Short mmCIF file of C-alpha atoms (C1' of nucleotides) in Angstrom, two decimals:
data_model
loop_
_atom_site.label_atom_id
_atom_site.label_comp_id
_atom_site.label_asym_id
_atom_site.label_seq_id
_atom_site.Cartn_x
_atom_site.Cartn_y
_atom_site.Cartn_z
CA MET A 1 -11.67 -0.15 -16.99
CA ASN A 2 -10.52 2.30 -14.35
CA ILE A 3 -7.14 3.85 -15.19
CA GLY A 4 -6.06 3.69 -11.54
CA LEU A 5 -6.55 -0.05 -11.40
CA LEU A 6 -4.83 -0.46 -14.74
CA LEU A 7 -1.75 1.20 -13.29
CA PHE A 8 -2.02 -0.52 -9.95
CA ILE A 9 -1.93 -4.08 -11.18
CA PRO A 10 1.36 -4.06 -13.07
CA ASN A 11 2.92 -1.82 -10.43
CA ARG A 12 2.13 -4.36 -7.76
CA GLU A 13 3.59 -7.07 -9.95
CA VAL A 14 6.85 -5.18 -10.26
CA GLU A 15 7.08 -4.35 -6.56
CA ASN A 16 6.33 -7.88 -5.48
CA ARG A 17 8.75 -9.50 -7.86
CA VAL A 18 11.65 -7.15 -7.24
CA LEU A 19 11.23 -7.46 -3.50
CA ALA A 20 11.02 -11.25 -3.75
CA ALA A 21 14.14 -11.38 -5.91
CA VAL A 22 16.11 -9.15 -3.56
CA ASN A 23 15.07 -11.13 -0.52
CA ALA A 24 15.75 -14.43 -2.26
CA ALA A 25 19.30 -13.15 -2.74
CA GLY A 26 19.71 -12.98 1.02
CA PHE A 27 18.50 -9.50 1.83
CA ASP A 28 15.78 -8.81 4.30
CA LEU A 29 13.71 -5.82 3.30
CA THR A 30 10.07 -4.91 3.48
CA GLN A 31 8.16 -3.15 0.75
CA ALA A 32 8.13 0.14 2.63
CA GLN A 33 11.83 -0.04 3.39
CA GLN A 34 12.58 -0.82 -0.23
CA ARG A 35 10.57 2.19 -1.39
CA VAL A 36 12.62 4.51 0.78
CA LEU A 37 15.93 2.84 0.04
CA MET A 38 15.30 3.13 -3.69
CA ARG A 39 15.16 6.90 -3.37
CA VAL A 40 18.42 7.49 -1.57
CA GLY A 41 20.76 9.23 -3.98
CA PRO A 42 24.43 8.41 -4.56
CA GLU A 43 25.63 11.41 -2.56
CA GLY A 44 23.19 10.80 0.28
CA THR A 45 19.78 12.30 0.74
CA ARG A 46 18.13 14.24 3.52
CA LEU A 47 15.33 12.68 5.45
CA THR A 48 12.94 15.45 4.50
CA VAL A 49 13.63 14.87 0.84
CA LEU A 50 13.12 11.13 1.21
CA ALA A 51 9.83 11.76 2.95
CA GLU A 52 8.64 14.11 0.23
CA SER A 53 9.65 11.92 -2.64
CA ALA A 54 8.15 8.80 -1.11
CA GLN A 55 5.06 10.81 -0.10
CA VAL A 56 5.08 10.00 3.57
CA THR A 57 5.55 12.18 6.64
CA LYS A 58 9.05 12.74 7.90
CA GLN A 59 8.16 10.69 10.97
CA THR A 60 7.35 7.69 8.81
CA ALA A 61 10.48 8.17 6.75
CA GLY A 62 12.49 8.45 9.95
CA PHE A 63 10.97 5.26 11.28
CA LEU A 64 11.89 3.37 8.11
CA VAL A 65 15.39 4.83 7.96
CA ASP A 66 15.88 3.77 11.59
CA GLN A 67 15.15 0.20 10.58
CA LEU A 68 17.36 0.38 7.51
CA GLU A 69 20.15 1.81 9.63
CA LYS A 70 19.78 -0.87 12.27
CA ALA A 71 19.96 -3.52 9.54
CA GLY A 72 23.08 -1.91 8.10
CA TYR A 73 21.61 -0.82 4.77
CA VAL A 74 22.07 2.92 5.29
CA GLU A 75 24.02 5.23 7.55
CA ARG A 76 23.37 8.76 8.67
CA VAL A 77 26.18 11.26 8.37
CA PRO A 78 26.13 14.94 9.27
CA ASP A 79 25.35 17.24 6.36
CA PRO A 80 28.36 19.55 6.02
CA ALA A 81 26.14 22.20 4.44
CA ASP A 82 23.59 22.40 7.24
CA GLY A 83 24.12 21.74 10.93
CA ARG A 84 20.54 20.62 11.49
CA ALA A 85 20.51 18.10 8.70
CA ARG A 86 21.95 14.66 8.22
CA LEU A 87 22.46 12.78 5.00
CA VAL A 88 21.15 9.27 4.66
CA LYS A 89 23.68 7.24 2.69
CA VAL A 90 23.44 3.77 1.21
CA THR A 91 26.06 1.34 2.52
CA ASP A 92 27.98 -1.21 0.46
CA LYS A 93 25.76 -3.90 1.91
CA ALA A 94 22.67 -2.33 0.37
CA LEU A 95 24.49 -1.49 -2.84
CA ALA A 96 24.90 -5.21 -3.41
CA ALA A 97 21.14 -5.46 -3.87
CA VAL A 98 21.10 -3.09 -6.83
CA PRO A 99 22.24 -5.60 -9.48
CA VAL A 100 19.74 -8.13 -8.16
CA ALA A 101 16.91 -5.63 -8.42
CA ASN A 102 18.03 -4.51 -11.85
CA ALA A 103 18.19 -8.07 -13.12
CA GLU A 104 14.63 -8.73 -12.01
CA LEU A 105 13.45 -5.44 -13.52
CA ALA A 106 15.09 -6.39 -16.79
CA ALA A 107 13.45 -9.80 -16.69
CA ILE A 108 10.03 -8.24 -16.11
CA GLU A 109 10.50 -5.75 -18.90
CA ALA A 110 11.58 -8.53 -21.24
CA GLU A 111 8.44 -10.53 -20.42
CA TRP A 112 6.24 -7.53 -20.95
CA GLU A 113 7.92 -6.71 -24.21
CA ARG A 114 7.36 -10.26 -25.37
CA HIS A 115 3.67 -9.87 -24.65
CA LEU A 116 3.16 -6.32 -25.90
CA GLY A 117 5.66 -6.19 -28.70
CA LYS A 118 8.62 -3.86 -28.89
CA ARG A 119 6.67 -0.94 -30.26
CA ARG A 120 3.91 -0.93 -27.68
CA MET A 121 6.37 -1.40 -24.85
CA ALA A 122 8.30 1.65 -25.99
CA GLN A 123 5.08 3.63 -26.22
CA LEU A 124 4.12 2.58 -22.71
CA ARG A 125 7.43 3.71 -21.32
CA GLU A 126 7.30 7.00 -23.15
CA ALA A 127 3.76 7.76 -22.05
CA LEU A 128 4.61 6.99 -18.43
CA GLU A 129 7.71 9.13 -18.53
CA ARG A 130 5.73 12.06 -19.83
CA LEU A 131 3.05 11.46 -17.28
CA GLY A 132 5.67 11.78 -14.58
CA GLU A 133 6.11 15.39 -15.64
CA ILE A 134 2.69 16.26 -14.28
CA THR A 135 2.17 13.65 -11.57
CA ASP A 136 5.55 13.38 -9.90
CA PRO A 137 5.67 15.91 -7.09
CA TYR A 138 9.39 15.36 -6.73
CA ARG A 139 10.98 16.54 -9.90
CA MET B 1 13.96 5.14 -14.96
CA ASN B 2 12.59 2.12 -13.16
CA ILE B 3 9.36 0.88 -14.69
CA GLY B 4 7.90 0.13 -11.25
CA LEU B 5 8.30 3.72 -10.14
CA LEU B 6 6.93 4.96 -13.44
CA LEU B 7 3.76 3.03 -12.77
CA PHE B 8 3.62 3.85 -9.11
CA ILE B 9 3.63 7.61 -9.39
CA PRO B 10 0.56 8.10 -11.58
CA ASN B 11 -1.23 5.29 -9.75
CA ARG B 12 -0.77 7.10 -6.48
CA GLU B 13 -2.00 10.30 -8.07
CA VAL B 14 -5.21 8.59 -9.16
CA GLU B 15 -5.83 6.89 -5.84
CA ASN B 16 -5.21 10.04 -3.84
CA ARG B 17 -7.37 12.24 -5.99
CA VAL B 18 -10.30 9.86 -6.26
CA LEU B 19 -10.28 9.27 -2.54
CA ALA B 20 -10.06 12.99 -1.84
CA ALA B 21 -12.94 13.71 -4.21
CA VAL B 22 -15.14 11.03 -2.67
CA ASN B 23 -14.41 12.19 0.84
CA ALA B 24 -14.93 15.83 -0.12
CA ALA B 25 -18.41 14.77 -1.23
CA GLY B 26 -19.20 13.72 2.32
CA PHE B 27 -18.06 10.11 2.37
CA ASP B 28 -15.61 8.78 4.87
CA LEU B 29 -13.44 6.10 3.37
CA THR B 30 -9.83 5.08 3.71
CA GLN B 31 -7.64 4.00 0.85
CA ALA B 32 -7.77 0.36 1.87
CA GLN B 33 -11.54 0.43 2.24
CA GLN B 34 -11.92 2.08 -1.12
CA ARG B 35 -9.79 -0.58 -2.78
CA VAL B 36 -12.05 -3.32 -1.48
CA LEU B 37 -15.28 -1.45 -2.11
CA MET B 38 -14.27 -0.81 -5.71
CA ARG B 39 -14.15 -4.55 -6.31
CA VAL B 40 -17.58 -5.47 -5.07
CA GLY B 41 -19.64 -6.52 -8.07
CA PRO B 42 -23.26 -5.48 -8.80
CA GLU B 43 -24.65 -8.86 -7.73
CA GLY B 44 -22.53 -9.04 -4.60
CA THR B 45 -19.15 -10.67 -4.20
CA ARG B 46 -17.81 -13.30 -1.83
CA LEU B 47 -15.22 -12.30 0.70
CA THR B 48 -12.74 -14.80 -0.66
CA VAL B 49 -13.04 -13.33 -4.12
CA LEU B 50 -12.58 -9.81 -2.78
CA ALA B 51 -9.49 -10.92 -0.92
CA GLU B 52 -7.99 -12.55 -4.01
CA SER B 53 -8.71 -9.68 -6.33
CA ALA B 54 -7.39 -7.07 -3.92
CA GLN B 55 -4.41 -9.32 -3.13
CA VAL B 56 -4.84 -9.46 0.60
CA THR B 57 -5.61 -12.33 2.95
CA LYS B 58 -9.23 -13.11 3.68
CA GLN B 59 -8.66 -11.92 7.23
CA THR B 60 -7.63 -8.51 5.99
CA ALA B 61 -10.54 -8.39 3.57
CA GLY B 62 -12.88 -9.40 6.39
CA PHE B 63 -11.50 -6.67 8.61
CA LEU B 64 -12.08 -4.05 5.94
CA VAL B 65 -15.55 -5.34 5.08
CA ASP B 66 -16.43 -5.18 8.79
CA GLN B 67 -15.58 -1.49 8.77
CA LEU B 68 -17.47 -0.86 5.55
CA GLU B 69 -20.47 -2.70 6.96
CA LYS B 70 -20.38 -0.77 10.21
CA ALA B 71 -20.28 2.47 8.23
CA GLY B 72 -23.22 1.33 6.12
CA TYR B 73 -21.44 1.07 2.79
CA VAL B 74 -21.94 -2.68 2.32
CA GLU B 75 -24.11 -5.43 3.73
CA ARG B 76 -23.56 -9.15 3.97
CA VAL B 77 -26.33 -11.43 2.78
CA PRO B 78 -26.34 -15.22 2.74
CA ASP B 79 -25.27 -16.73 -0.57
CA PRO B 80 -28.23 -18.80 -1.79
CA ALA B 81 -25.87 -21.01 -3.74
CA ASP B 82 -23.60 -21.96 -0.83
CA GLY B 83 -24.50 -22.23 2.82
CA ARG B 84 -21.01 -21.40 3.99
CA ALA B 85 -20.67 -18.25 1.97
CA ARG B 86 -22.07 -14.76 2.21
CA LEU B 87 -22.27 -12.14 -0.47
CA VAL B 88 -20.92 -8.69 0.20
CA LYS B 89 -23.26 -6.17 -1.44
CA VAL B 90 -22.87 -2.46 -1.97
CA THR B 91 -25.62 -0.37 -0.36
CA ASP B 92 -27.34 2.64 -1.90
CA LYS B 93 -25.27 4.84 0.37
CA ALA B 94 -22.05 3.62 -1.21
CA LEU B 95 -23.52 3.62 -4.69
CA ALA B 96 -23.87 7.37 -4.38
CA ALA B 97 -20.08 7.62 -4.39
CA VAL B 98 -19.74 6.04 -7.80
CA PRO B 99 -20.60 9.11 -9.88
CA VAL B 100 -18.25 11.20 -7.75
CA ALA B 101 -15.40 8.78 -8.31
CA ASN B 102 -16.15 8.52 -12.00
CA ALA B 103 -16.21 12.28 -12.39
CA GLU B 104 -12.79 12.59 -10.79
CA LEU B 105 -11.43 9.76 -12.92
CA ALA B 106 -12.73 11.48 -16.02
CA ALA B 107 -11.13 14.74 -14.92
CA ILE B 108 -7.80 13.04 -14.39
CA GLU B 109 -7.93 11.31 -17.74
CA ALA B 110 -8.79 14.58 -19.42
CA GLU B 111 -5.78 16.27 -17.81
CA TRP B 112 -3.50 13.47 -18.85
CA GLU B 113 -4.83 13.50 -22.36
CA ARG B 114 -4.22 17.20 -22.54
CA HIS B 115 -0.60 16.61 -21.56
CA LEU B 116 0.08 13.48 -23.59
CA GLY B 117 -2.14 14.05 -26.57
CA LYS B 118 -5.03 11.90 -27.63
CA ARG B 119 -2.91 9.37 -29.47
CA ARG B 120 -0.42 8.69 -26.71
CA MET B 121 -3.16 8.49 -24.11
CA ALA B 122 -4.92 5.83 -26.16
CA GLN B 123 -1.66 3.94 -26.53
CA LEU B 124 -1.09 4.07 -22.79
CA ARG B 125 -4.50 2.68 -22.08
CA GLU B 126 -4.15 -0.06 -24.63
CA ALA B 127 -0.73 -1.12 -23.40
CA LEU B 128 -1.96 -1.24 -19.80
CA GLU B 129 -5.01 -3.25 -20.73
CA ARG B 130 -2.88 -5.80 -22.52
CA LEU B 131 -0.48 -5.89 -19.63
CA GLY B 132 -3.36 -6.83 -17.40
CA GLU B 133 -3.64 -10.05 -19.34
CA ILE B 134 -0.38 -11.28 -17.89
CA THR B 135 -0.18 -9.44 -14.59
CA ASP B 136 -3.74 -9.51 -13.26
CA PRO B 137 -4.15 -12.62 -11.11
CA TYR B 138 -7.88 -12.05 -11.03
CA ARG B 139 -9.16 -12.41 -14.53
"C1'" DC C 1 -24.62 -43.21 3.41
"C1'" DT C 2 -20.16 -42.45 5.56
"C1'" DA C 3 -15.58 -40.73 6.03
"C1'" DC C 4 -12.11 -37.74 4.17
"C1'" DT C 5 -10.81 -33.43 1.91
"C1'" DT C 6 -11.57 -28.94 0.46
"C1'" DT C 7 -13.62 -24.36 0.76
"C1'" DA C 8 -15.81 -20.01 3.08
"C1'" DG C 9 -15.34 -17.52 6.72
"C1'" DT C 10 -14.25 -16.13 11.69
"C1'" DC C 11 -11.45 -15.42 16.02
"C1'" DA C 12 -7.22 -14.16 18.39
"C1'" DG C 13 -2.96 -12.11 18.58
"C1'" DA C 14 0.91 -9.72 16.80
"C1'" DG C 15 3.79 -6.87 13.80
"C1'" DA C 16 4.43 -3.15 10.35
"C1'" DA C 17 3.39 1.33 8.47
"C1'" DT C 18 1.29 5.32 8.95
"C1'" DC C 19 -0.44 9.57 11.04
"C1'" DT C 20 -1.07 14.01 14.34
"C1'" DG C 21 0.83 16.91 17.69
"C1'" DA C 22 4.50 18.72 20.39
"C1'" DC C 23 9.02 19.78 20.62
"C1'" DC C 24 14.28 21.13 20.00
"C1'" DA C 25 18.15 22.87 17.52
"C1'" DG C 26 20.11 25.17 13.83
"C1'" DT C 27 19.41 28.66 9.80
"C1'" DA C 28 17.89 32.77 7.40
"C1'" DC C 29 16.62 37.23 7.15
"C1'" DA C 30 14.41 41.84 8.39
"C1'" DT D 1 19.27 40.60 17.40
"C1'" DG D 2 15.21 38.61 17.48
"C1'" DT D 3 11.52 36.32 14.82
"C1'" DA D 4 10.14 33.05 11.55
"C1'" DC D 5 11.37 28.94 9.04
"C1'" DT D 6 13.42 24.29 8.38
"C1'" DG D 7 15.45 19.53 9.58
"C1'" DG D 8 14.70 16.23 12.55
"C1'" DT D 9 13.13 13.62 16.79
"C1'" DC D 10 9.88 11.96 20.57
"C1'" DA D 11 5.43 10.22 22.10
"C1'" DG D 12 1.18 8.19 21.31
"C1'" DA D 13 -2.51 6.37 18.55
"C1'" DT D 14 -4.67 4.31 14.58
"C1'" DT D 15 -4.89 1.50 10.56
"C1'" DC D 16 -3.55 -2.24 7.82
"C1'" DT D 17 -1.73 -6.46 7.35
"C1'" DC D 18 -0.18 -11.00 8.49
"C1'" DT D 19 0.14 -16.09 10.68
"C1'" DG D 20 -2.11 -19.66 12.99
"C1'" DA D 21 -5.99 -22.08 14.70
"C1'" DC D 22 -10.62 -23.03 14.28
"C1'" DT D 23 -15.94 -24.01 12.73
"C1'" DA D 24 -19.20 -25.16 9.48
"C1'" DA D 25 -20.77 -26.35 5.05
"C1'" DA D 26 -19.85 -28.61 0.57
"C1'" DG D 27 -17.78 -31.94 -2.44
"C1'" DT D 28 -16.04 -36.60 -3.32
"C1'" DA D 29 -14.63 -41.42 -3.15
"C1'" DG D 30 -15.82 -45.58 -1.55
#
DNA sequence: CTACTTTAGTCAGAGAATCTGACCAGTACA
DNA sequence: TGTACTGGTCAGATTCTCTGACTAAAGTAG
């Protein structure tokens, strides 16, 4: 079976479940918004960097950040280091979603570990982390 | 690091590269079209089944199949077993893309194996296949 | 056989996510 | 100091996806 599909299926499972859990907790995010939001660093992140790391154009990233800003999940502050740039920062409102997302992630990992066994789950994680070294354009 | 992201990054790599390879060979497919096309079985597949397996509504699947049909990559034939249904079948034109896609997939797997080592690559594949047992809604 | 329910698929309309191209305002450097 | 680069926005179009309503065929219970 095709390696792409093998990766796609569990990835979709994770995305769907985390999004559902977050929204069930009273948030209102779309998949695309979540993907961007997830990549905003603790000190704030530039739009260009968000676009790169999420692999979309800066226009698309800007569009999504606009929505997140309007909904109060992020704010844009001037970047003291560069007059052209602004830093996208996560607000407290969005921060409240982090434990919800983490809880769901932990639940998923626990289920998977139950099915795969501890050893195989650890191998999966390790292999994926190493794979990131050659497939992640943002590292 | 988040298991969802760990799965997402290499998955995107595969999708992008396979699509690029296919299109470089003279085809003209979008990501969404490719995802549907990939799931059409050798004997033809019903729209409803395509929709389920690709996890989209039947309207979306129909929309994509329309495009594929217009471009000559699939045809719809009546299903002899059910008067309501039609079978989506891959045409020879689309079949010509299969070796191209497979070659790129093989190239990617070879690269990954070079980076991970034979053992870890086999473990990755095995873990993902087992994971499919609990995350693949279409099996 | 008839009436009800389910299933396969389409039509219509709308919203979300994405892109290309053009542009402006700061920054960096030769 | 001017020329090239970088961060970001504006405008417009396309693609993908959904919800809701519908038709026609098939299955099922009486």
